PDB file of C-alpha atoms in Angstrom:
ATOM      1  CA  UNK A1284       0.000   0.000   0.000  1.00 73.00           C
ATOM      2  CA  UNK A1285       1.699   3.565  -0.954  1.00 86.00           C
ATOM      3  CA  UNK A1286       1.836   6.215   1.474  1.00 93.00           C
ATOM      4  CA  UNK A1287      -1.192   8.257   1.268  1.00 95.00           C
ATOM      5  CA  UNK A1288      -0.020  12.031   1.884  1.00 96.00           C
ATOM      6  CA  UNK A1289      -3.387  13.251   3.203  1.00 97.00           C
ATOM      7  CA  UNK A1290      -3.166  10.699   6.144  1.00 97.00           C
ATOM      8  CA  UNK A1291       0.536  11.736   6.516  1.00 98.00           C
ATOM      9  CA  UNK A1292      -0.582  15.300   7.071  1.00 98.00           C
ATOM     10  CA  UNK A1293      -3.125  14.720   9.052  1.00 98.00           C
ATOM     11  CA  UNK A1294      -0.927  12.306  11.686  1.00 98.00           C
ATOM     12  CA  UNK A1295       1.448  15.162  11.573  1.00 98.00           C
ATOM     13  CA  UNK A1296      -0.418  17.200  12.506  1.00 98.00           C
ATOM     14  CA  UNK A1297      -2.185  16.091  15.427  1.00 98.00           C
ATOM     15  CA  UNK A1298       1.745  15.574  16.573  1.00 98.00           C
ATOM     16  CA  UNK A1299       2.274  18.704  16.011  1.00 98.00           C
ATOM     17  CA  UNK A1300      -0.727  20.065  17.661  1.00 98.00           C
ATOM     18  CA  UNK A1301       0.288  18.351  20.710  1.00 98.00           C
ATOM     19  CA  UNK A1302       3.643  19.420  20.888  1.00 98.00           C
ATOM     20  CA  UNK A1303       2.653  22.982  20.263  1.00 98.00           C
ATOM     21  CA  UNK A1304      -0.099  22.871  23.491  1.00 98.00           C
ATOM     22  CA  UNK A1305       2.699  20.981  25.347  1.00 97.00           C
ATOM     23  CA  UNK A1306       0.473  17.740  25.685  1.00 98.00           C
ATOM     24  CA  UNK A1307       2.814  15.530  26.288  1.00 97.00           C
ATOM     25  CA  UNK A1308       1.072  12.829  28.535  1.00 97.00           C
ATOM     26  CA  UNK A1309      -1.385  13.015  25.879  1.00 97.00           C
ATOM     27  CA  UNK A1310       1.028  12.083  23.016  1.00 97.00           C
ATOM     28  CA  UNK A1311       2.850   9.384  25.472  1.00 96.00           C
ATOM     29  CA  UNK A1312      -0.413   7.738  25.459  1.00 96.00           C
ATOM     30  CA  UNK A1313      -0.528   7.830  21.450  1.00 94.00           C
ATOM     31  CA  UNK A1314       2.624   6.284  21.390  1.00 94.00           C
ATOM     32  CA  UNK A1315       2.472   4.324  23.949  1.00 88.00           C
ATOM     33  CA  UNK A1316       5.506   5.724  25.242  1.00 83.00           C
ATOM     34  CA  UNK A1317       7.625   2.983  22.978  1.00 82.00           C
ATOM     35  CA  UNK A1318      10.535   5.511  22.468  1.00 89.00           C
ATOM     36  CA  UNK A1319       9.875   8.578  24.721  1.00 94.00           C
ATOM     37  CA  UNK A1320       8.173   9.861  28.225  1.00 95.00           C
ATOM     38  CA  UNK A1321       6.179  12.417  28.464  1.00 96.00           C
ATOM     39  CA  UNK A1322       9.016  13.950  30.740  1.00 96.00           C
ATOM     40  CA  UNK A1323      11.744  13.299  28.137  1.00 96.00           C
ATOM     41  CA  UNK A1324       9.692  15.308  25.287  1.00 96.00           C
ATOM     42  CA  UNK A1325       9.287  18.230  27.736  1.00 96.00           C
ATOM     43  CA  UNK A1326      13.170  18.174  28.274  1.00 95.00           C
ATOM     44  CA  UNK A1327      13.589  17.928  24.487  1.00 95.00           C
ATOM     45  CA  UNK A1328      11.521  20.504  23.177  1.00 96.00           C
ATOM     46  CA  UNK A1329      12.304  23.281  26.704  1.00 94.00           C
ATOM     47  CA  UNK A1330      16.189  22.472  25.585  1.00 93.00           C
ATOM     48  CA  UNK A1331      15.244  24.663  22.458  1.00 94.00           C
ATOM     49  CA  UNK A1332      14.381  28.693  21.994  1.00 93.00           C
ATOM     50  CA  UNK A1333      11.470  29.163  21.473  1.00 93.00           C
ATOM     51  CA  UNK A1334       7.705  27.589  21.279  1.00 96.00           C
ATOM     52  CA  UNK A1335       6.718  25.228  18.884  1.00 97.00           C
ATOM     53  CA  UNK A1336       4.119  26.490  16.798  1.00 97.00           C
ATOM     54  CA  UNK A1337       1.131  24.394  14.984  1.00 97.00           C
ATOM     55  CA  UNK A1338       2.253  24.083  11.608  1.00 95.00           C
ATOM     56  CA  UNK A1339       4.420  22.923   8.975  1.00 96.00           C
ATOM     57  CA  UNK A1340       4.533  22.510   5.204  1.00 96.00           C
ATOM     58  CA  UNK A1341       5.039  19.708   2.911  1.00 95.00           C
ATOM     59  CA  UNK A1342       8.770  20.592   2.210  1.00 96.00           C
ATOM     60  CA  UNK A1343       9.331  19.981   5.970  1.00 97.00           C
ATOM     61  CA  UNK A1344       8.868  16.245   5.476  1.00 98.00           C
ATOM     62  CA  UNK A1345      11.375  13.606   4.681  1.00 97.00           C
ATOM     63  CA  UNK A1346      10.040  10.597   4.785  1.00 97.00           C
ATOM     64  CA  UNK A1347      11.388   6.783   4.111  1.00 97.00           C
ATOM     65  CA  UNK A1348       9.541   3.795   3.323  1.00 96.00           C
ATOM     66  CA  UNK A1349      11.098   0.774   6.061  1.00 96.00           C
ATOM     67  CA  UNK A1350      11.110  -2.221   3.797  1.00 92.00           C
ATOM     68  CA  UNK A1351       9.522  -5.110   6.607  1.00 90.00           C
ATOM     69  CA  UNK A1352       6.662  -8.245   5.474  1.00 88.00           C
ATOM     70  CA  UNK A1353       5.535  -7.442   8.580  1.00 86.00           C
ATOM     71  CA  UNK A1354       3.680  -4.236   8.183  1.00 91.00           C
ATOM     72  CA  UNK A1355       3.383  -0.902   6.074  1.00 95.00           C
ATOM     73  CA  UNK A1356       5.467   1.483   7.609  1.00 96.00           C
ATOM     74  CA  UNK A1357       7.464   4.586   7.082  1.00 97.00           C
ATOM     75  CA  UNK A1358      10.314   6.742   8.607  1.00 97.00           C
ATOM     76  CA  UNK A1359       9.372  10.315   8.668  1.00 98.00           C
ATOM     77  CA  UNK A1360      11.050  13.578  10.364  1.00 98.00           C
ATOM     78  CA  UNK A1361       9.538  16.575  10.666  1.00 98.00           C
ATOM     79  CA  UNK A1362      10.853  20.126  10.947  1.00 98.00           C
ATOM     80  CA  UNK A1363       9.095  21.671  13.441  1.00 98.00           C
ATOM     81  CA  UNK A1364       8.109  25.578  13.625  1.00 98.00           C
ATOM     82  CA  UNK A1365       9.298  27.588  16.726  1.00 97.00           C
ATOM     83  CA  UNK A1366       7.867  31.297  17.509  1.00 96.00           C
ATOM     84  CA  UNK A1367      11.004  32.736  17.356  1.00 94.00           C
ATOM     85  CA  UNK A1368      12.645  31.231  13.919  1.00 91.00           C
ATOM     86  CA  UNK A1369       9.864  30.455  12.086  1.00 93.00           C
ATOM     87  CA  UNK A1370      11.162  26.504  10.244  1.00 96.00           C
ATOM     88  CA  UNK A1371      13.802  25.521  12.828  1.00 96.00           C
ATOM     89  CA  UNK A1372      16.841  22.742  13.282  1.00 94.00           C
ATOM     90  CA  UNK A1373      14.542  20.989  15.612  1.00 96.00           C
ATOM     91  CA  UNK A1374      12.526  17.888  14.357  1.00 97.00           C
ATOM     92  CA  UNK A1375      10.960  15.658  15.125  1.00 98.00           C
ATOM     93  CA  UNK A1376      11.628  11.912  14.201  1.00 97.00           C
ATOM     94  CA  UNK A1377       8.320   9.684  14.003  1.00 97.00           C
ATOM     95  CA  UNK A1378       7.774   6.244  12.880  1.00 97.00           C
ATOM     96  CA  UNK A1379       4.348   6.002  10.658  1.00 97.00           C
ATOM     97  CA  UNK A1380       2.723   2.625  10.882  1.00 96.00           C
ATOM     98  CA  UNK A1381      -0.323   1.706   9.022  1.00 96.00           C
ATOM     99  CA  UNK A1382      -3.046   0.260  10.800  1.00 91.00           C
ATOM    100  CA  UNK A1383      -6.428   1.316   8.831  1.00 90.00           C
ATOM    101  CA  UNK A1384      -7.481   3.791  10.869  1.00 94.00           C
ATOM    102  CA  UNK A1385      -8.329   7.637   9.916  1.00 96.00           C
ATOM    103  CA  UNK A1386      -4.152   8.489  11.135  1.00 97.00           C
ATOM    104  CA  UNK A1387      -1.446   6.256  11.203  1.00 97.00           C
ATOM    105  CA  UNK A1388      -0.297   4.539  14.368  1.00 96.00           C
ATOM    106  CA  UNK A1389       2.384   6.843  15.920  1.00 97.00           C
ATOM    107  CA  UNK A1390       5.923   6.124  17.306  1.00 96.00           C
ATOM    108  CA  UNK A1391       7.905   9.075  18.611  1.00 97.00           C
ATOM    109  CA  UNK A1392      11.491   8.221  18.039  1.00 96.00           C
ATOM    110  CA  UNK A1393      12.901  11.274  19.012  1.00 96.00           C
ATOM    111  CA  UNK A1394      13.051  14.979  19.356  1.00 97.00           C
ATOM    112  CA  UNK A1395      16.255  16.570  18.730  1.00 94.00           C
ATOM    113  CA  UNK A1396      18.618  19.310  16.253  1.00 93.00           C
ATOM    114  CA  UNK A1397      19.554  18.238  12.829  1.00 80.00           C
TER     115      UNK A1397
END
């Protein structure tokens, strides 16, 4: 199954959303915490000038098919916004999984400057 961008953008930007409101419990719980705490993404993102802002654009995406039988899934960081710079070196590295629902099943694999 290809990547369908629309569901991409949407599951990024629910992340996003969160991050901006600084919802981190709530975002452990969509990611069940696999890679990161809810304490560990505050420490990421407060490590950083600025506030995250809600948005991003297409160009801010890199994303990477992971070739498994197991499951559809892709490797995707995202530049995230910050009030201060506008596009910053901060992103956000996510792990897409499909699972048929209206997003794609979230792993947060890190938040950190590239």
């Amino acid at each position: 199954m290809p990547l369908d961008r629309e569901k991409l953008h949407r599951t990024i930007q629910f992340v996003i959303d969160l991050l901006a409101n600084q919802d981190y419990a709530e975002l452990e719980k969509v990611t069940d915490s696999i890679r990161m705490r809810a304490e560990e993404m505050g420490e990421a993102v407060g490590a950083y000038p600025g506030e995250i802002v809600a948005k991003f654009r297409p160009d801010d995406i890199d994303v990477v098919r992971i070739d498994t039988p197991i499951e559809e899934c892709w490797s995707v960081n995202v530049r995230l916004h910050t009030d201060r710079e506008g596009p910053s070196d901060l992103t956000a590295s996510l792990t897409l999984i499909e699972d048929g629902s209206r997003n794609y099943r979230v792993e947060l694999d890190g938040i950190h400057v590239l």
